[in-house]
Coordinates of N, CA and C in Angstrom, one line a residue:
M1 N -11.3 5.5 -11.7 CA -12.1 5.8 -10.5 C -11.7 7.2 -10.0
A2 N -12.7 8.0 -9.8 CA -12.4 9.4 -9.4 C -12.1 9.6 -7.9
L3 N -11.5 10.7 -7.6 CA -11.1 11.1 -6.3 C -12.4 11.3 -5.5
T4 N -12.5 10.6 -4.3 CA -13.7 10.8 -3.5 C -13.6 12.0 -2.6
D5 N -14.7 12.5 -2.1 CA -14.7 13.6 -1.2 C -13.9 13.3 0.1
I6 N -14.0 12.1 0.6 CA -13.3 11.7 1.8 C -11.8 11.9 1.6
D7 N -11.3 11.3 0.5 CA -9.9 11.4 0.3 C -9.4 12.8 -0.1
K8 N -10.3 13.5 -0.8 CA -10.0 14.9 -1.2 C -9.8 15.7 0.1
N9 N -10.7 15.6 1.0 CA -10.7 16.3 2.3 C -9.4 15.9 3.1
L10 N -9.1 14.6 3.2 CA -8.0 14.1 3.9 C -6.7 14.7 3.3
L11 N -6.6 14.7 2.0 CA -5.4 15.2 1.3 C -5.3 16.7 1.6
K12 N -6.4 17.4 1.5 CA -6.4 18.9 1.8 C -5.9 19.1 3.3
R13 N -6.4 18.3 4.2 CA -6.0 18.5 5.6 C -4.5 18.2 5.8
C14 N -4.0 17.2 5.1 CA -2.5 16.8 5.2 C -1.7 18.0 4.7
L15 N -2.1 18.5 3.5 CA -1.3 19.5 2.9 C -1.3 20.8 3.7
A16 N -2.4 21.0 4.4 CA -2.5 22.2 5.3 C -1.9 21.9 6.6
E17 N -1.4 20.7 6.8 CA -0.7 20.3 8.1 C -1.6 20.5 9.3
E18 N -2.9 20.2 9.1 CA -3.8 20.3 10.2 C -3.5 19.2 11.3
P19 N -3.7 19.5 12.6 CA -3.4 18.5 13.6 C -4.2 17.3 13.4
G20 N -3.5 16.1 13.5 CA -4.1 14.8 13.4 C -4.3 14.3 12.0
A21 N -4.1 15.2 11.0 CA -4.3 14.8 9.6 C -3.4 13.7 9.1
W22 N -2.1 13.9 9.5 CA -1.1 12.8 9.0 C -1.4 11.5 9.7
K23 N -1.8 11.5 11.0 CA -2.2 10.3 11.6 C -3.4 9.6 10.9
D24 N -4.4 10.4 10.6 CA -5.5 9.9 9.8 C -5.1 9.3 8.5
F25 N -4.2 10.0 7.8 CA -3.7 9.5 6.5 C -3.0 8.2 6.7
V26 N -2.1 8.1 7.7 CA -1.4 6.8 8.0 C -2.3 5.7 8.3
D27 N -3.3 6.0 9.2 CA -4.3 5.0 9.5 C -5.1 4.5 8.3
R28 N -5.4 5.4 7.4 CA -6.2 5.0 6.2 C -5.4 4.2 5.2
F29 N -4.1 4.5 5.1 CA -3.3 3.8 4.0 C -2.2 2.9 4.4
I30 N -1.9 2.7 5.7 CA -0.8 1.9 6.0 C -1.1 0.4 5.7
G31 N -2.4 0.0 5.8 CA -2.7 -1.3 5.3 C -2.5 -1.5 3.9
L32 N -2.8 -0.5 3.1 CA -2.6 -0.6 1.6 C -1.1 -0.7 1.3
F33 N -0.3 0.1 2.0 CA 1.1 0.0 1.7 C 1.7 -1.3 2.1
T34 N 1.3 -1.9 3.2 CA 1.7 -3.2 3.7 C 1.4 -4.2 2.7
H35 N 0.2 -4.2 2.1 CA -0.3 -5.1 1.1 C 0.6 -5.0 -0.1
V36 N 0.9 -3.8 -0.5 CA 1.7 -3.6 -1.7 C 3.1 -4.2 -1.5
I37 N 3.7 -4.0 -0.3 CA 5.0 -4.6 -0.1 C 4.9 -6.1 -0.2
H38 N 3.9 -6.7 0.5 CA 3.7 -8.1 0.5 C 3.5 -8.6 -0.9
H39 N 2.7 -8.0 -1.7 CA 2.4 -8.5 -3.0 C 3.6 -8.3 -4.0
T40 N 4.3 -7.2 -3.9 CA 5.4 -7.0 -4.7 C 6.5 -8.0 -4.4
A41 N 6.7 -8.3 -3.2 CA 7.7 -9.3 -2.8 C 7.3 -10.7 -3.3
H42 N 6.0 -11.0 -3.0 CA 5.5 -12.3 -3.4 C 5.5 -12.5 -4.9
A43 N 5.2 -11.5 -5.7 CA 5.1 -11.6 -7.1 C 6.5 -11.9 -7.7
R44 N 7.6 -11.5 -7.0 CA 8.9 -11.7 -7.4 C 9.7 -12.8 -6.6
S45 N 8.9 -13.6 -5.9 CA 9.5 -14.6 -5.0 C 10.6 -14.1 -4.1
I46 N 10.4 -12.9 -3.6 CA 11.3 -12.3 -2.7 C 10.9 -12.5 -1.2
R47 N 11.8 -12.9 -0.4 CA 11.5 -13.1 1.0 C 12.0 -11.9 1.8
V48 N 11.1 -11.4 2.6 CA 11.5 -10.2 3.4 C 11.2 -10.5 4.8
T49 N 11.9 -9.9 5.7 CA 11.7 -10.1 7.2 C 10.7 -9.0 7.6
D50 N 10.3 -9.1 8.9 CA 9.4 -8.0 9.5 C 10.2 -6.7 9.5
N51 N 11.5 -6.8 9.7 CA 12.3 -5.5 9.7 C 12.3 -4.9 8.3
D52 N 12.4 -5.8 7.3 CA 12.4 -5.3 5.9 C 11.1 -4.6 5.6
I53 N 10.0 -5.2 6.1 CA 8.6 -4.6 5.9 C 8.6 -3.2 6.6
D54 N 9.1 -3.1 7.8 CA 9.1 -1.8 8.5 C 9.9 -0.8 7.8
D55 N 11.1 -1.3 7.3 CA 12.0 -0.3 6.6 C 11.3 0.2 5.3
L56 N 10.7 -0.7 4.6 CA 10.0 -0.3 3.3 C 8.9 0.6 3.6
L57 N 8.1 0.4 4.7 CA 7.0 1.3 5.0 C 7.6 2.7 5.4
S58 N 8.7 2.7 6.1 CA 9.3 4.0 6.5 C 9.8 4.7 5.2
E59 N 10.3 4.0 4.2 CA 10.8 4.6 3.0 C 9.6 5.2 2.2
V60 N 8.5 4.5 2.2 CA 7.3 5.0 1.5 C 6.8 6.3 2.2
F61 N 6.7 6.3 3.5 CA 6.3 7.5 4.2 C 7.3 8.7 4.1
L62 N 8.6 8.4 4.1 CA 9.6 9.4 3.9 C 9.4 10.1 2.5
V63 N 9.1 9.3 1.5 CA 8.9 9.8 0.1 C 7.7 10.7 0.1
L64 N 6.6 10.3 0.8 CA 5.4 11.1 0.8 C 5.6 12.4 1.6
L65 N 6.4 12.4 2.6 CA 6.7 13.6 3.4 C 7.7 14.6 2.8
A66 N 8.6 14.0 1.9 CA 9.7 14.8 1.4 C 9.2 16.0 0.7
N67 N 10.1 17.0 0.8 CA 9.9 18.3 0.0 C 8.5 18.9 0.2
D68 N 8.1 19.0 1.4 CA 6.8 19.6 1.8 C 5.6 18.8 1.0
Y69 N 5.6 17.5 1.2 CA 4.6 16.7 0.6 C 4.5 16.8 -0.9
R70 N 5.6 16.9 -1.6 CA 5.6 17.1 -3.0 C 4.8 16.0 -3.8
V71 N 5.0 14.7 -3.4 CA 4.3 13.7 -4.1 C 2.8 13.8 -4.0
L72 N 2.3 14.2 -2.8 CA 0.9 14.4 -2.6 C 0.4 15.6 -3.3
R73 N 1.3 16.7 -3.3 CA 0.9 17.9 -4.0 C 0.8 17.7 -5.5
N74 N 1.6 16.7 -6.0 CA 1.5 16.4 -7.5 C 0.3 15.6 -7.9
F75 N -0.4 15.1 -6.9 CA -1.6 14.3 -7.3 C -2.7 15.2 -7.9
R76 N -3.1 14.8 -9.1 CA -4.0 15.6 -9.9 C -5.5 15.2 -9.8
G77 N -5.8 14.1 -9.1 CA -7.1 13.6 -8.9 C -7.7 12.9 -10.2
Q78 N -6.9 12.4 -11.0 CA -7.3 11.7 -12.2 C -7.6 10.3 -12.0
S79 N -7.4 9.8 -10.8 CA -7.7 8.4 -10.4 C -8.1 8.5 -8.9
S80 N -8.4 7.4 -8.3 CA -8.6 7.4 -6.9 C -7.3 7.6 -6.2
L81 N -7.3 8.2 -5.0 CA -6.1 8.4 -4.2 C -5.4 7.1 -3.9
A82 N -6.2 6.0 -3.6 CA -5.6 4.7 -3.3 C -4.8 4.2 -4.5
T83 N -5.3 4.4 -5.7 CA -4.6 3.9 -6.9 C -3.3 4.7 -7.1
Y84 N -3.4 6.0 -6.9 CA -2.2 6.8 -7.1 C -1.1 6.4 -6.0
L85 N -1.5 6.2 -4.8 CA -0.6 5.8 -3.7 C -0.1 4.4 -3.9
T86 N -0.8 3.5 -4.5 CA -0.4 2.2 -4.9 C 0.8 2.3 -5.9
V87 N 0.6 3.1 -6.9 CA 1.7 3.3 -7.9 C 2.9 3.9 -7.3
V88 N 2.7 4.9 -6.5 CA 3.9 5.6 -5.8 C 4.6 4.6 -4.9
S89 N 3.9 4.0 -4.0 CA 4.5 3.1 -3.0 C 5.2 1.9 -3.7
R90 N 4.6 1.4 -4.8 CA 5.2 0.3 -5.5 C 6.6 0.7 -6.1
R91 N 6.6 1.9 -6.7 CA 7.9 2.3 -7.2 C 8.9 2.5 -6.2
V92 N 8.6 3.1 -5.0 CA 9.5 3.2 -3.9 C 10.0 1.9 -3.5
I93 N 9.1 0.9 -3.3 CA 9.4 -0.4 -2.8 C 10.4 -1.1 -3.8
V94 N 10.0 -1.1 -5.1 CA 10.9 -1.8 -6.1 C 12.3 -1.1 -6.1
K95 N 12.3 0.2 -6.0 CA 13.6 0.9 -6.0 C 14.5 0.5 -4.9
K96 N 13.9 0.4 -3.7 CA 14.6 0.0 -2.5 C 15.0 -1.4 -2.5
M97 N 14.2 -2.3 -3.1 CA 14.6 -3.7 -3.3 C 15.8 -3.8 -4.2
V98 N 15.8 -3.1 -5.3 CA 17.0 -3.1 -6.2 C 18.2 -2.5 -5.5
E99 N 18.1 -1.4 -4.8 CA 19.2 -0.9 -4.0 C 19.8 -1.9 -3.0
R100 N 18.9 -2.6 -2.4 CA 19.3 -3.6 -1.4 C 20.1 -4.7 -2.1
R101 N 19.5 -5.2 -3.2 CA 20.2 -6.3 -3.9 C 21.6 -5.9 -4.4
M102 N 21.7 -4.6 -4.8 CA 23.0 -4.1 -5.3 C 24.0 -4.0 -4.1
A103 N 23.5 -3.6 -3.0 CA 24.3 -3.5 -1.8 C 24.8 -4.9 -1.4
E104 N 23.9 -5.8 -1.4 CA 24.2 -7.2 -1.1 C 25.3 -7.8 -2.0
A105 N 25.2 -7.5 -3.3 CA 26.1 -7.9 -4.3 C 27.5 -7.4 -4.0
L106 N 27.6 -6.1 -3.5 CA 28.8 -5.5 -3.2 C 29.3 -5.9 -1.8
G107 N 28.6 -6.6 -1.1 CA 29.0 -7.1 0.3 C 28.8 -6.0 1.3
H108 N 28.0 -5.0 1.1 CA 27.7 -4.0 2.1 C 26.7 -4.3 3.1
V109 N 25.8 -5.2 2.8 CA 24.8 -5.7 3.7 C 24.7 -7.2 3.6
S110 N 24.1 -7.8 4.6 CA 23.9 -9.3 4.6 C 22.8 -9.7 3.7
T111 N 22.8 -10.9 3.3 CA 21.7 -11.4 2.4 C 20.7 -12.1 3.2
S112 N 20.5 -11.9 4.4 CA 19.6 -12.6 5.3 C 18.1 -12.4 4.8
S113 N 17.8 -11.3 4.2 CA 16.5 -11.1 3.7 C 16.2 -11.7 2.3
R114 N 17.3 -12.2 1.7 CA 17.2 -12.9 0.4 C 16.5 -12.1 -0.7
I115 N 16.6 -10.8 -0.6 CA 16.0 -9.9 -1.7 C 16.7 -10.2 -3.0
E116 N 15.9 -10.6 -4.0 CA 16.5 -10.9 -5.3 C 16.6 -9.7 -6.2
R117 N 17.4 -9.9 -7.2 CA 17.6 -8.8 -8.2 C 16.3 -8.5 -9.0
V118 N 16.0 -7.3 -9.1 CA 14.8 -6.9 -9.9 C 15.3 -6.0 -11.0
S119 N 15.1 -6.4 -12.2 CA 15.5 -5.6 -13.4 C 14.7 -4.3 -13.5
D120 N 15.3 -3.2 -13.7 CA 14.6 -1.9 -13.8 C 13.8 -1.9 -15.1
E121 N 14.4 -2.5 -16.2 CA 13.6 -2.6 -17.4 C 12.4 -3.5 -17.3
Q122 N 12.6 -4.6 -16.7 CA 11.5 -5.5 -16.5 C 10.4 -4.9 -15.6
T123 N 10.8 -4.1 -14.6 CA 9.9 -3.4 -13.8 C 9.0 -2.4 -14.5
R124 N 9.7 -1.7 -15.4 CA 8.9 -0.7 -16.2 C 7.9 -1.3 -17.1
Q125 N 8.3 -2.5 -17.7 CA 7.4 -3.1 -18.6 C 6.2 -3.7 -17.9
Q126 N 6.4 -4.3 -16.7 CA 5.3 -4.9 -16.0 C 4.5 -3.9 -15.2
Q127 N 5.0 -2.8 -14.9 CA 4.3 -1.8 -14.0 C 2.9 -1.5 -14.5
A128 N 2.8 -1.1 -15.7 CA 1.5 -0.7 -16.2 C 0.4 -1.7 -16.1
L129 N 0.8 -3.0 -16.3 CA -0.2 -4.1 -16.2 C -0.5 -4.4 -14.7
E130 N 0.6 -4.4 -13.9 CA 0.4 -4.8 -12.5 C -0.3 -3.8 -11.6
D131 N -0.1 -2.5 -11.8 CA -0.6 -1.5 -10.9 C -2.1 -1.7 -10.6
Q132 N -2.9 -1.9 -11.7 CA -4.3 -2.0 -11.5 C -4.7 -3.4 -10.9
E133 N -3.9 -4.4 -11.3 CA -4.2 -5.8 -10.8 C -3.8 -6.0 -9.3
E134 N -2.8 -5.2 -8.9 CA -2.2 -5.4 -7.6 C -3.1 -5.3 -6.4
I135 N -3.9 -4.3 -6.4 CA -4.8 -4.2 -5.3 C -5.9 -5.3 -5.3
Q136 N -6.4 -5.6 -6.5 CA -7.4 -6.7 -6.6 C -6.8 -8.0 -6.1
N137 N -5.6 -8.3 -6.5 CA -4.9 -9.6 -6.1 C -4.8 -9.6 -4.6
M138 N -4.5 -8.5 -3.9 CA -4.4 -8.5 -2.5 C -5.7 -8.8 -1.8
I139 N -6.7 -8.2 -2.4 CA -8.1 -8.3 -1.8 C -8.6 -9.7 -2.0
R140 N -8.2 -10.4 -3.1 CA -8.7 -11.8 -3.3 C -8.3 -12.7 -2.2
Q141 N -7.3 -12.4 -1.4 CA -6.8 -13.2 -0.4 C -7.8 -13.3 0.8
L142 N -8.7 -12.3 0.8 CA -9.7 -12.2 1.9 C -11.0 -12.9 1.7
P143 N -11.7 -13.3 2.7 CA -13.0 -13.8 2.5 C -13.9 -12.8 1.8
P144 N -14.9 -13.2 1.0 CA -15.6 -12.3 0.2 C -16.3 -11.1 0.9
A145 N -16.8 -11.4 2.1 CA -17.5 -10.3 2.9 C -16.4 -9.2 3.3
D146 N -15.3 -9.7 3.8 CA -14.2 -8.7 4.2 C -13.7 -8.0 2.9
A147 N -13.5 -8.7 1.8 CA -13.0 -8.1 0.6 C -13.9 -7.0 0.1
Q148 N -15.2 -7.1 0.2 CA -16.1 -6.1 -0.2 C -15.8 -4.8 0.6
I149 N -15.7 -5.0 1.9 CA -15.5 -3.8 2.8 C -14.1 -3.2 2.5
V150 N -13.1 -4.0 2.4 CA -11.7 -3.4 2.1 C -11.8 -2.7 0.8
E151 N -12.4 -3.3 -0.3 CA -12.4 -2.6 -1.6 C -13.2 -1.3 -1.5
Q152 N -14.3 -1.3 -0.9 CA -15.1 -0.1 -0.8 C -14.4 1.0 0.0
Y153 N -13.7 0.6 1.0 CA -13.0 1.6 1.9 C -11.7 2.1 1.2
H154 N -10.8 1.2 0.8 CA -9.5 1.6 0.3 C -9.5 1.9 -1.1
L155 N -10.3 1.3 -2.0 CA -10.2 1.6 -3.4 C -11.3 2.6 -3.8
Q156 N -12.5 2.5 -3.3 CA -13.5 3.4 -3.7 C -13.6 4.6 -2.7
G157 N -12.9 4.6 -1.6 CA -12.8 5.7 -0.7 C -14.1 6.0 0.0
K158 N -15.0 5.0 0.2 CA -16.3 5.2 0.8 C -16.1 5.3 2.3
S159 N -17.1 6.1 2.9 CA -17.1 6.2 4.4 C -17.7 5.0 5.0
Y160 N -17.5 4.9 6.3 CA -18.2 3.8 7.0 C -19.7 3.8 6.8
Q161 N -20.3 5.0 6.8 CA -21.7 5.2 6.6 C -22.1 4.7 5.2
Q162 N -21.4 5.0 4.2 CA -21.7 4.6 2.9 C -21.6 3.1 2.7
I163 N -20.5 2.5 3.3 CA -20.3 1.1 3.2 C -21.5 0.4 3.9
S164 N -21.8 0.9 5.1 CA -22.9 0.3 5.9 C -24.2 0.3 5.1
S165 N -24.5 1.4 4.4 CA -25.7 1.5 3.6 C -25.6 0.5 2.4
D166 N -24.5 0.5 1.7 CA -24.3 -0.3 0.5 C -24.4 -1.8 0.7
L167 N -23.8 -2.2 1.8 CA -23.7 -3.6 2.1 C -24.7 -4.1 3.1
D168 N -25.5 -3.2 3.7 CA -26.5 -3.5 4.7 C -25.9 -4.2 5.9
I169 N -24.9 -3.6 6.4 CA -24.2 -4.1 7.6 C -24.1 -3.0 8.6
P170 N -24.0 -3.4 9.9 CA -23.8 -2.3 11.0 C -22.6 -1.5 10.7
E171 N -22.7 -0.2 10.9 CA -21.6 0.7 10.7 C -20.4 0.4 11.7
N172 N -20.8 0.0 12.9 CA -19.8 -0.2 13.9 C -19.0 -1.5 13.7
S173 N -19.4 -2.3 12.7 CA -18.7 -3.6 12.4 C -17.6 -3.4 11.3
I174 N -17.6 -2.2 10.7 CA -16.6 -2.0 9.6 C -15.2 -1.8 10.1
G175 N -15.0 -1.0 11.1 CA -13.6 -0.8 11.6 C -13.0 -2.2 12.1
P176 N -13.7 -3.0 12.9 CA -13.1 -4.3 13.2 C -12.9 -5.2 12.0
T177 N -13.7 -5.1 11.0 CA -13.5 -5.9 9.8 C -12.3 -5.5 9.1
L178 N -12.0 -4.2 9.0 CA -10.8 -3.7 8.3 C -9.6 -4.1 9.1
T179 N -9.6 -4.0 10.4 CA -8.5 -4.5 11.3 C -8.3 -6.0 11.1
R180 N -9.3 -6.8 11.1 CA -9.2 -8.2 10.9 C -8.6 -8.5 9.5
A181 N -9.0 -7.8 8.5 CA -8.5 -8.0 7.1 C -7.0 -7.7 7.1
R182 N -6.6 -6.6 7.7 CA -5.2 -6.3 7.8 C -4.4 -7.3 8.5
N183 N -4.9 -7.8 9.6 CA -4.2 -8.9 10.3 C -4.1 -10.2 9.5
R184 N -5.2 -10.5 8.8 CA -5.2 -11.7 7.9 C -4.1 -11.5 6.8
M185 N -3.9 -10.3 6.3 CA -2.9 -10.1 5.3 C -1.5 -10.3 5.9
R186 N -1.3 -9.8 7.1 CA 0.0 -10.0 7.8 C 0.2 -11.4 8.0
E187 N -0.8 -12.2 8.4 CA -0.6 -13.6 8.6 C -0.3 -14.3 7.3
N188 N -0.9 -13.9 6.2 CA -0.6 -14.5 4.9 C 0.8 -14.2 4.5
K189 N 1.2 -13.0 4.8 CA 2.6 -12.6 4.5 C 3.6 -13.5 5.3
S190 N 3.3 -13.7 6.6 CA 4.2 -14.5 7.4 C 4.2 -16.0 6.9
R191 N 3.1 -16.5 6.5 CA 3.1 -17.9 6.0 C 3.9 -18.0 4.7
T192 N 3.7 -17.0 3.9 CA 4.5 -17.0 2.6 C 6.0 -16.9 2.9
R193 N 6.3 -16.1 3.9 CA 7.8 -15.9 4.2 C 8.4 -17.2 4.7
T194 N 7.6 -18.0 5.4 CA 8.2 -19.2 5.9 C 8.2 -20.4 5.0
L195 N 7.6 -20.2 3.8 CA 7.6 -21.3 2.8 C 8.9 -21.5 2.1

């Protein structure tokens, strides 16, 4: 999937450090990163707390901001921005989970989050297959109507106007639907954590 004009413009604004650009970037992709954290943990039977989720989100954003947005500057537009960010965020999340597990094994932190050991070799082998499936698996947790909107917005990079036209729905219903979908994902994450 190619880079959309919306994401290309957003990326350009972030790299130019235009006022409000980073906030727009965070608003657009924080839901995606949260879903990646939830899915990565769930796929490995890892239980994480709300604090773990916040810490992992912070780590993802720190990596994106580091060295004058180096990770974003390295994006070559050969896929959608959402796909690229899914791969980047997943690598950050897995690395942090491994570091946490090692620290727990050495007794440096508590095991209250029950983060399990993740093999680096196993991660590399699974990564190619999982990256493309990951977003789709997260979207499948949503009702079909919401899933279509989330997919078009986050994966295809379409604007509210384009989604409204494609799905024949009111443009002003898209924002609330995306918010509802994010909340539903958080609820699913909470239910999974308590199992």
